[in-house]
Structure formats: structure tokens, C-alpha cells
Amino acid sequence: MSMDRVYNFAPGPSMLPLEVLERAQKELLCYGSTGMSVMEMSHRSKMYLEIFNKTVADLREVMNVPENYKIMFVQGGATAMFSAVAMNLMDGGKADYVDSGNFAHNALEEAKKYGEVVVAGSSREDHYTHIPAYTLSADAKYVHITTNNTIYGTRWDHIPQTGDVPLVADMSSNILSEVYDVSKFGVIYAGAQKNVAPAGVVILIVREDLMGHELPITPKVMNFKKMADADSMLNTPNCFGIYLAGLNFEWIKAQGGVKTLEKINIEKANLLYDFLDNSQLFKGTACARDRSRMNVTFVTGSADLDAQFVKEAAAQGLVNLKGHRIVGGMRASIYNAMPIEGVRALVSFMKDFETHNK
Ligand SMILES: *Cc1c(COP(=O)(O)O)cnc(C)c1O
């Protein structure tokens, strides 16, 4: 690592690739020959539209998004999408939600305001340590899942078969970390601050036939059809955040694409889980089958020792390892931007800590 940068294991906002930051730094004061920063450009200007259109095209390429899907960059976080999905798709019917974590639960609670929510499966009683079994309704307007559960460190190891019922996925914490077949989904959304860009941008991918069925109360900026028709510019978009997302997509391409990153992400996660499985002190908290490759949750069994670990790790430049406030313990978020050296450094520190605190 250059300068005095640390290995930042934060869950989001989180680490960005150093190359992306350096490129942004280089272009910060003067982008190309424009004589201005991207922050200062009109979103309608030719130069900005070039950046925007390239960003959309690069995302289409790295995720292999079919032509009959619109790619949008919207605002309000993934949280706004909890409402937007229901307002655009519920259409007077009901929807199946799989309750696999805190965000999944928030999504279904929000959707209840706009239609009938069926909880198709839930692991809430088990503190969300696994992806629940589920039963889908044949007549649902859509099925909603959360592909990676950021707080509890679990991941769906399969894509549910929903037949003609559109599948909606909150991919906030694992988008672009593994290959997904976009054609299996009706809607994909993701807050950018976990694996793509700074906070304030949401990636929204919607199959065209699912647009235009929104409830009349749907705000304009949450209306999939209107936002798609306006090319994400019904209002002023997060221009600089979208530009940074674009730099990240270019970085992904330079790494060899999502497929290559997926391989590295599996290797990174295995390093940590193999250590946890053999440790006398640390213990992983997620059920082995459903373990996340992005958020690795673990404990020592003692809250005091957990706190000591987080503190001593930070002193070694391994920061933000404290677990989410509602679960405690530790969580190492190892998104695309976390180099494997960071994970090695963490495992090595954990070994040391174990030796001294067994
Ligand atoms: C972080 C996160 C959210 C919330 O995102 P905001 O952008 O803060 O609204 C929703 N879902 C998942 C899976 C997340 O990880």
C-alpha cells in the first residue's frame, strides 16, 4: 500500500481501488481538455454525457446486461428502492419476500405500505445466520431476495426459480463481485457504496416490460418508466458519483472482468474461513453453506476480547473490523477493492492475537 493508507474492512462506505482514487485525483481539477472538474460540469453538457454514456455501456459490458434491460443511476440509496420496487411492481397484487437479514426485512416492511407482502421464508428467529427455506406463491407480482446479507455475512448460493414471476434482487453488497446471469432477474438494484463508488448512487437495472405499471402515487424520481425515458436525468443526478462508478467499471475490465474478480474473491474468503474453521479462539457466525464472500462475520466468544481485537487490529492498520451494532462481534468486509494482501495481513494478525490470548 502506498503512503499511509490502511486496509479498510468497513462494510460501506468502503474501500475503493487505489487506481480509481488516483485517476480521480489526477482528473480532479481539470477533466480532459474541459478546464474544469467533473464536479463542476453541467449534467447536460456534451463532455458529461460522454462520461455518463460510457459508464452505462461499461456496466452493460461487465455485467453482461441484455439489451431489453434499462440501466439507471438513481438516488435515495437502496432504501429508496425498497419503496420504489413495490410502487412500480406491486400493481394491486401481492409480492413474495424472503426475509434473510436486516435489509431484507426493511425492504418487506416498506413494501407493506403499497400492497400485500407474503413472507415466503424467514431466518429471523435464527438471528439470520442462514438463508431460509422458502415457498413461493404462483400468483405473486414479484419475488424479492437480498443476494448478500451485509450485516450477518450470508449469501444465496443459488438463484431461486421463479418461472414467469419476476425476480427482484437487492445486490447492494455483492454486485460485480461474482457473475450473475442478469436475464434471470426482472429488477436488480444496488447502493454503490459497498462495492462500486462513494455513497449517493444506486445502480438500477430493470427489464423493459416491467415498466409502466406503477401506482399513481409513485413519485416521479422513483418511477422506473419515467426515469428510464429521461436517461436517469429527470432531476440532477449524482454526476461525480456516477463518474467514479465509471472509473470502477474500467478498473474491473482492466482486472479481467467480474469472472476474474470472482475467482480472487473466493480465494480471499477461503483464506479467512479456512483460518476460522481451524482456530481455537475465533469462530465464524454464519452457517457454512451460506457464508458470504464479501462480509465475513466472526466472534471470540467474549465481548471484551472482541473489543480488544478490534482495537489492536486498528493499531496495525487493519481498521473498521467491528461488527454491526445489532449483532456485535467482528466483521471483515472484503469487497472487490480489498487486495488479497489485506486478507493475508488480517489472517496473520489473527494468528498472532490467538497465540497471545488463547
Ligand atoms: C447497505 C445496504 C442497504 C442500504 O443501503 P442505503 O444505500 O444505505 O439505503 C440495503 N441493502 C443491502 C443489502 C445493503 O448492504
Short mmCIF file of C-alpha atoms and ligand atoms in Angstrom, two decimals:
data_model
loop_
_atom_site.label_atom_id
_atom_site.label_comp_id
_atom_site.label_asym_id
_atom_site.label_seq_id
_atom_site.Cartn_x
_atom_site.Cartn_y
_atom_site.Cartn_z
CA MET A 1 0.00 0.00 0.00
CA SER A 2 1.22 3.46 -0.82
CA MET A 3 1.51 6.38 1.61
CA ASP A 4 -0.10 5.67 4.96
CA ARG A 5 -3.26 4.04 3.66
CA VAL A 6 -4.74 1.31 5.83
CA TYR A 7 -6.56 -1.89 4.99
CA ASN A 8 -10.12 -0.70 5.46
CA PHE A 9 -12.56 -3.53 6.24
CA ALA A 10 -15.57 -1.19 6.50
CA PRO A 11 -18.92 -2.54 5.30
CA GLY A 12 -19.88 0.62 3.40
CA PRO A 13 -18.92 3.23 2.51
CA SER A 14 -15.88 1.10 1.96
CA MET A 15 -12.55 0.78 0.24
CA LEU A 16 -12.20 1.83 -3.38
CA PRO A 17 -9.43 0.57 -5.66
CA LEU A 18 -6.34 2.76 -5.27
CA GLU A 19 -6.09 3.07 -9.07
CA VAL A 20 -9.61 4.55 -9.16
CA LEU A 21 -8.77 7.12 -6.50
CA GLU A 22 -5.51 8.05 -8.17
CA ARG A 23 -7.21 8.52 -11.52
CA ALA A 24 -9.89 10.70 -9.90
CA GLN A 25 -7.16 12.68 -8.18
CA LYS A 26 -5.34 13.22 -11.45
CA GLU A 27 -8.52 14.40 -13.16
CA LEU A 28 -9.93 16.27 -10.19
CA LEU A 29 -9.08 19.84 -11.16
CA CYS A 30 -9.23 19.51 -14.90
CA TYR A 31 -11.01 16.72 -16.75
CA GLY A 32 -9.53 16.20 -20.21
CA SER A 33 -9.39 19.49 -22.05
CA THR A 34 -12.52 20.90 -20.42
CA GLY A 35 -10.68 23.18 -18.00
CA MET A 36 -12.99 22.09 -15.19
CA SER A 37 -13.64 19.32 -12.69
CA VAL A 38 -16.34 16.71 -13.32
CA MET A 39 -17.91 18.18 -10.16
CA GLU A 40 -18.38 21.47 -11.96
CA MET A 41 -19.91 20.17 -15.18
CA SER A 42 -23.50 20.51 -16.24
CA HIS A 43 -25.14 17.11 -16.37
CA ARG A 44 -26.46 18.14 -19.80
CA SER A 45 -23.06 19.06 -21.19
CA LYS A 46 -21.57 17.08 -24.04
CA MET A 47 -18.49 16.15 -22.00
CA TYR A 48 -20.56 14.87 -19.07
CA LEU A 49 -22.93 12.93 -21.32
CA GLU A 50 -19.92 11.18 -22.81
CA ILE A 51 -18.83 10.14 -19.31
CA PHE A 52 -22.36 9.06 -18.43
CA ASN A 53 -22.96 7.06 -21.60
CA LYS A 54 -19.61 5.31 -21.31
CA THR A 55 -20.40 4.42 -17.70
CA VAL A 56 -23.72 2.85 -18.73
CA ALA A 57 -22.07 0.99 -21.63
CA ASP A 58 -19.25 -0.30 -19.43
CA LEU A 59 -21.67 -1.56 -16.79
CA ARG A 60 -23.67 -3.27 -19.53
CA GLU A 61 -20.45 -4.92 -20.67
CA VAL A 62 -19.05 -6.02 -17.29
CA MET A 63 -22.41 -7.38 -16.07
CA ASN A 64 -23.45 -8.63 -19.50
CA VAL A 65 -26.81 -6.83 -19.23
CA PRO A 66 -29.14 -7.80 -22.12
CA GLU A 67 -30.46 -5.04 -24.41
CA ASN A 68 -34.03 -5.33 -23.13
CA TYR A 69 -32.94 -4.06 -19.72
CA LYS A 70 -32.54 -0.36 -18.87
CA ILE A 71 -29.60 0.69 -16.74
CA MET A 72 -30.20 3.69 -14.49
CA PHE A 73 -28.30 5.59 -11.82
CA VAL A 74 -30.69 6.92 -9.22
CA GLN A 75 -30.60 8.39 -5.72
CA GLY A 76 -32.06 7.77 -2.28
CA GLY A 77 -29.95 4.71 -1.55
CA ALA A 78 -31.05 1.10 -1.74
CA THR A 79 -33.54 2.16 0.92
CA ALA A 80 -35.44 4.28 -1.61
CA MET A 81 -35.58 1.21 -3.86
CA PHE A 82 -37.37 -0.74 -1.09
CA SER A 83 -40.31 1.61 -1.75
CA ALA A 84 -39.76 2.10 -5.47
CA VAL A 85 -39.82 -1.63 -6.25
CA ALA A 86 -43.17 -2.05 -4.51
CA MET A 87 -44.67 1.08 -6.07
CA ASN A 88 -43.60 0.06 -9.56
CA LEU A 89 -44.31 -3.66 -9.47
CA MET A 90 -47.00 -4.42 -6.89
CA ASP A 91 -49.76 -3.28 -9.26
CA GLY A 92 -52.62 -4.09 -6.89
CA GLY A 93 -51.38 -7.63 -6.24
CA LYS A 94 -49.07 -9.31 -3.76
CA ALA A 95 -45.34 -9.97 -3.57
CA ASP A 96 -43.17 -12.71 -2.04
CA TYR A 97 -40.29 -11.56 0.14
CA VAL A 98 -37.57 -13.76 1.56
CA ASP A 99 -36.61 -12.38 4.95
CA SER A 100 -32.89 -13.22 5.09
CA GLY A 101 -31.49 -10.26 7.01
CA ASN A 102 -31.99 -6.78 8.36
CA PHE A 103 -32.11 -5.06 4.97
CA ALA A 104 -34.35 -7.78 3.53
CA HIS A 105 -36.67 -7.17 6.48
CA ASN A 106 -36.62 -3.41 5.95
CA ALA A 107 -37.47 -3.98 2.30
CA LEU A 108 -40.55 -6.04 3.12
CA GLU A 109 -41.71 -3.66 5.84
CA GLU A 110 -41.55 -0.80 3.35
CA ALA A 111 -43.37 -2.79 0.65
CA LYS A 112 -46.31 -3.41 3.01
CA LYS A 113 -47.31 0.23 2.51
CA TYR A 114 -48.05 -0.42 -1.15
CA GLY A 115 -49.56 -3.89 -1.32
CA GLU A 116 -49.78 -7.35 0.21
CA VAL A 117 -46.47 -8.80 1.32
CA VAL A 118 -46.10 -12.55 1.73
CA VAL A 119 -43.08 -13.64 3.77
CA ALA A 120 -42.03 -16.62 1.67
CA GLY A 121 -39.38 -17.68 4.17
CA SER A 122 -37.56 -16.19 7.13
CA SER A 123 -34.47 -16.87 9.22
CA ARG A 124 -35.22 -14.02 11.61
CA GLU A 125 -35.81 -16.41 14.54
CA ASP A 126 -32.34 -17.86 13.98
CA HIS A 127 -30.74 -14.39 14.00
CA TYR A 128 -30.32 -14.60 10.24
CA THR A 129 -27.37 -16.99 10.45
CA HIS A 130 -28.50 -18.75 7.27
CA ILE A 131 -30.59 -18.25 4.13
CA PRO A 132 -34.07 -19.59 4.96
CA ALA A 133 -36.06 -22.26 3.13
CA TYR A 134 -38.91 -20.63 1.23
CA THR A 135 -42.18 -21.36 -0.56
CA LEU A 136 -43.19 -19.12 -3.45
CA SER A 137 -46.74 -18.17 -4.44
CA ALA A 138 -47.68 -18.89 -8.04
CA ASP A 139 -49.60 -15.63 -8.40
CA ALA A 140 -47.12 -13.13 -6.92
CA LYS A 141 -46.32 -9.97 -8.88
CA TYR A 142 -42.66 -10.48 -7.99
CA VAL A 143 -40.26 -12.27 -5.65
CA HIS A 144 -37.75 -10.19 -3.68
CA ILE A 145 -34.40 -11.51 -2.43
CA THR A 146 -31.23 -9.98 -0.98
CA THR A 147 -28.34 -11.81 -2.65
CA ASN A 148 -25.83 -10.97 0.09
CA ASN A 149 -26.72 -10.10 3.67
CA THR A 150 -24.19 -7.49 4.66
CA ILE A 151 -24.76 -7.46 8.42
CA TYR A 152 -24.94 -11.22 9.05
CA GLY A 153 -22.45 -12.37 6.43
CA THR A 154 -24.65 -14.74 4.41
CA ARG A 155 -25.11 -15.22 0.68
CA TRP A 156 -27.60 -17.01 -1.52
CA ASP A 157 -25.77 -19.96 -3.10
CA HIS A 158 -28.43 -20.28 -5.82
CA ILE A 159 -30.91 -18.15 -7.74
CA PRO A 160 -34.50 -19.17 -6.98
CA GLN A 161 -36.52 -20.49 -9.90
CA THR A 162 -39.50 -18.16 -10.14
CA GLY A 163 -40.90 -19.15 -13.54
CA ASP A 164 -42.84 -16.24 -15.04
CA VAL A 165 -42.79 -14.30 -11.78
CA PRO A 166 -40.14 -11.56 -11.97
CA LEU A 167 -37.25 -11.94 -9.55
CA VAL A 168 -36.12 -8.72 -7.85
CA ALA A 169 -32.73 -8.63 -6.14
CA ASP A 170 -31.10 -6.21 -3.77
CA MET A 171 -27.43 -6.76 -4.72
CA SER A 172 -26.09 -3.82 -2.73
CA SER A 173 -23.27 -5.72 -1.10
CA ASN A 174 -22.23 -8.18 -3.78
CA ILE A 175 -22.95 -6.65 -7.17
CA LEU A 176 -19.99 -7.17 -9.53
CA SER A 177 -18.26 -9.49 -7.07
CA GLU A 178 -19.44 -12.61 -8.86
CA VAL A 179 -21.01 -13.45 -12.20
CA TYR A 180 -24.81 -13.29 -12.27
CA ASP A 181 -27.00 -14.10 -15.25
CA VAL A 182 -28.96 -10.85 -15.43
CA SER A 183 -31.60 -12.46 -17.65
CA LYS A 184 -32.77 -14.46 -14.61
CA PHE A 185 -33.85 -11.23 -12.91
CA GLY A 186 -36.60 -8.67 -13.50
CA VAL A 187 -35.02 -5.93 -11.41
CA ILE A 188 -31.57 -5.58 -9.83
CA TYR A 189 -30.66 -2.69 -7.58
CA ALA A 190 -27.60 -1.86 -5.52
CA GLY A 191 -26.41 1.05 -3.43
CA ALA A 192 -22.98 1.86 -4.84
CA GLN A 193 -21.18 2.50 -1.56
CA LYS A 194 -20.30 -1.15 -0.85
CA ASN A 195 -18.60 -2.33 -3.99
CA VAL A 196 -18.66 0.40 -6.63
CA ALA A 197 -18.41 4.07 -5.73
CA PRO A 198 -18.97 6.57 -2.93
CA ALA A 199 -22.41 6.76 -1.30
CA GLY A 200 -25.19 8.56 -3.16
CA VAL A 201 -25.56 6.47 -6.30
CA VAL A 202 -27.86 3.49 -6.79
CA ILE A 203 -27.45 1.16 -9.73
CA LEU A 204 -30.88 0.19 -11.03
CA ILE A 205 -31.39 -2.38 -13.78
CA VAL A 206 -34.97 -3.00 -14.92
CA ARG A 207 -36.38 -5.28 -17.62
CA GLU A 208 -38.34 -3.07 -20.00
CA ASP A 209 -41.66 -4.94 -19.83
CA LEU A 210 -41.79 -4.33 -16.06
CA MET A 211 -42.02 -0.57 -16.54
CA GLY A 212 -45.19 1.47 -16.77
CA HIS A 213 -47.24 -0.41 -14.15
CA GLU A 214 -46.56 1.94 -11.24
CA LEU A 215 -49.10 3.03 -8.65
CA PRO A 216 -50.46 6.53 -9.35
CA ILE A 217 -48.88 7.86 -6.13
CA THR A 218 -45.35 6.92 -7.30
CA PRO A 219 -43.04 9.94 -7.12
CA LYS A 220 -41.60 10.91 -10.47
CA VAL A 221 -37.99 10.22 -9.39
CA MET A 222 -38.99 6.69 -8.30
CA ASN A 223 -40.97 5.95 -11.44
CA PHE A 224 -38.95 3.34 -13.37
CA LYS A 225 -40.50 4.25 -16.73
CA LYS A 226 -40.07 7.99 -16.33
CA MET A 227 -36.50 7.65 -15.05
CA ALA A 228 -35.61 5.29 -17.89
CA ASP A 229 -37.19 7.58 -20.51
CA ALA A 230 -35.24 10.53 -19.08
CA ASP A 231 -31.98 8.52 -19.04
CA SER A 232 -31.66 8.92 -15.25
CA MET A 233 -31.85 12.70 -15.66
CA LEU A 234 -35.34 13.58 -14.54
CA ASN A 235 -33.53 15.58 -11.90
CA THR A 236 -29.83 16.33 -11.50
CA PRO A 237 -28.09 13.01 -10.98
CA ASN A 238 -25.09 12.40 -8.72
CA CYS A 239 -22.72 13.33 -11.53
CA PHE A 240 -19.46 12.85 -9.66
CA GLY A 241 -20.55 9.59 -8.04
CA ILE A 242 -21.57 8.19 -11.42
CA TYR A 243 -18.19 9.24 -12.85
CA LEU A 244 -16.43 7.34 -10.04
CA ALA A 245 -18.62 4.29 -10.71
CA GLY A 246 -17.44 4.56 -14.32
CA LEU A 247 -13.81 4.59 -13.24
CA ASN A 248 -14.53 1.47 -11.20
CA PHE A 249 -16.09 -0.31 -14.21
CA GLU A 250 -12.96 0.49 -16.22
CA TRP A 251 -10.88 -0.89 -13.35
CA ILE A 252 -12.97 -4.09 -13.36
CA LYS A 253 -12.35 -4.50 -17.08
CA ALA A 254 -8.62 -4.00 -16.55
CA GLN A 255 -8.64 -6.73 -13.87
CA GLY A 256 -10.05 -9.20 -16.39
CA GLY A 257 -13.75 -8.66 -15.65
CA VAL A 258 -16.13 -9.93 -12.99
CA LYS A 259 -15.15 -13.53 -13.65
CA THR A 260 -11.56 -12.85 -12.59
CA LEU A 261 -12.66 -10.84 -9.56
CA GLU A 262 -14.99 -13.68 -8.54
CA LYS A 263 -12.06 -16.10 -8.50
CA ILE A 264 -9.99 -13.75 -6.36
CA ASN A 265 -12.96 -13.08 -4.06
CA ILE A 266 -13.43 -16.81 -3.49
CA GLU A 267 -9.72 -17.14 -2.72
CA LYS A 268 -9.88 -14.21 -0.27
CA ALA A 269 -12.95 -15.58 1.51
CA ASN A 270 -11.47 -19.09 1.70
CA LEU A 271 -8.32 -17.74 3.34
CA LEU A 272 -10.39 -16.28 6.15
CA TYR A 273 -12.89 -19.13 6.53
CA ASP A 274 -10.16 -21.79 6.50
CA PHE A 275 -8.44 -19.93 9.29
CA LEU A 276 -11.68 -19.51 11.26
CA ASP A 277 -12.56 -23.21 10.89
CA ASN A 278 -9.23 -24.21 12.41
CA SER A 279 -8.96 -21.51 15.04
CA GLN A 280 -9.01 -22.28 18.78
CA LEU A 281 -10.19 -18.76 19.53
CA PHE A 282 -12.21 -17.30 16.66
CA LYS A 283 -15.44 -18.71 15.33
CA GLY A 284 -17.41 -17.80 12.20
CA THR A 285 -21.05 -16.93 12.91
CA ALA A 286 -22.74 -17.72 9.57
CA CYS A 287 -23.86 -21.22 8.64
CA ALA A 288 -21.10 -22.72 6.47
CA ARG A 289 -23.27 -23.39 3.42
CA ASP A 290 -24.46 -19.79 3.18
CA ARG A 291 -21.28 -17.92 4.01
CA SER A 292 -20.78 -14.57 2.33
CA ARG A 293 -17.70 -13.92 0.23
CA MET A 294 -17.98 -10.21 0.95
CA ASN A 295 -18.71 -9.89 4.67
CA VAL A 296 -17.03 -12.37 6.98
CA THR A 297 -18.56 -12.34 10.46
CA PHE A 298 -16.84 -13.87 13.49
CA VAL A 299 -16.52 -13.73 17.27
CA THR A 300 -14.14 -14.84 20.01
CA GLY A 301 -16.93 -15.68 22.43
CA SER A 302 -16.02 -12.81 24.75
CA ALA A 303 -17.25 -9.27 24.11
CA ASP A 304 -14.22 -7.84 25.93
CA LEU A 305 -11.80 -9.85 23.84
CA ASP A 306 -13.69 -8.83 20.67
CA ALA A 307 -13.24 -5.17 21.60
CA GLN A 308 -9.57 -5.72 22.34
CA PHE A 309 -9.12 -7.44 18.99
CA VAL A 310 -10.75 -4.59 17.05
CA LYS A 311 -8.59 -2.06 18.87
CA GLU A 312 -5.28 -3.91 18.41
CA ALA A 313 -6.05 -4.66 14.76
CA ALA A 314 -6.65 -0.95 14.12
CA ALA A 315 -3.26 -0.14 15.61
CA GLN A 316 -1.79 -2.45 12.93
CA GLY A 317 -3.58 -0.64 10.11
CA LEU A 318 -6.43 -3.18 9.87
CA VAL A 319 -9.39 -0.90 10.51
CA ASN A 320 -13.18 -1.00 10.81
CA LEU A 321 -13.44 -4.64 11.89
CA LYS A 322 -16.15 -4.06 14.47
CA GLY A 323 -19.36 -5.97 13.71
CA HIS A 324 -22.66 -4.19 13.06
CA ARG A 325 -24.16 -2.64 16.19
CA ILE A 326 -27.13 -5.05 16.16
CA VAL A 327 -25.00 -8.21 16.12
CA GLY A 328 -21.68 -7.31 17.77
CA GLY A 329 -18.50 -9.34 17.27
CA MET A 330 -16.38 -8.70 14.21
CA ARG A 331 -16.98 -8.35 10.51
CA ALA A 332 -14.33 -8.17 7.82
CA SER A 333 -15.80 -6.70 4.64
CA ILE A 334 -13.63 -7.80 1.75
CA TYR A 335 -15.18 -6.30 -1.36
CA ASN A 336 -13.53 -6.20 -4.81
CA ALA A 337 -11.21 -3.36 -3.79
CA MET A 338 -9.68 -5.27 -0.85
CA PRO A 339 -6.46 -6.80 -2.15
CA ILE A 340 -5.63 -10.37 -1.14
CA GLU A 341 -2.61 -8.95 0.73
CA GLY A 342 -5.08 -7.19 3.06
CA VAL A 343 -6.76 -10.50 3.86
CA ARG A 344 -3.38 -12.18 4.39
CA ALA A 345 -2.39 -9.38 6.76
CA LEU A 346 -5.63 -9.86 8.68
CA VAL A 347 -5.21 -13.64 8.97
CA SER A 348 -1.64 -13.18 10.10
CA PHE A 349 -2.72 -10.70 12.77
CA MET A 350 -5.50 -13.05 13.91
CA LYS A 351 -2.95 -15.87 14.32
CA ASP A 352 -0.78 -13.63 16.49
CA PHE A 353 -3.72 -12.47 18.52
CA GLU A 354 -4.81 -16.07 19.06
CA THR A 355 -1.36 -17.08 20.27
CA HIS A 356 -1.37 -14.30 22.85
CA ASN A 357 -4.95 -14.70 24.02
CA LYS A 358 -5.78 -18.41 23.99
C1 LIG B 1 -26.23 -1.14 2.75
C2 LIG B 1 -27.37 -1.92 2.26
C3 LIG B 1 -28.64 -1.34 2.06
C4 LIG B 1 -28.93 0.08 2.43
O1 LIG B 1 -28.37 0.93 1.52
P1 LIG B 1 -28.59 2.52 1.60
O2 LIG B 1 -27.86 2.96 0.38
O3 LIG B 1 -27.98 2.98 2.87
O4 LIG B 1 -30.04 2.79 1.53
C5 LIG B 1 -29.64 -2.14 1.55
N1 LIG B 1 -29.43 -3.44 1.26
C6 LIG B 1 -28.23 -4.02 1.45
C7 LIG B 1 -28.07 -5.46 1.11
C8 LIG B 1 -27.17 -3.28 1.96
O5 LIG B 1 -25.98 -3.87 2.14
#
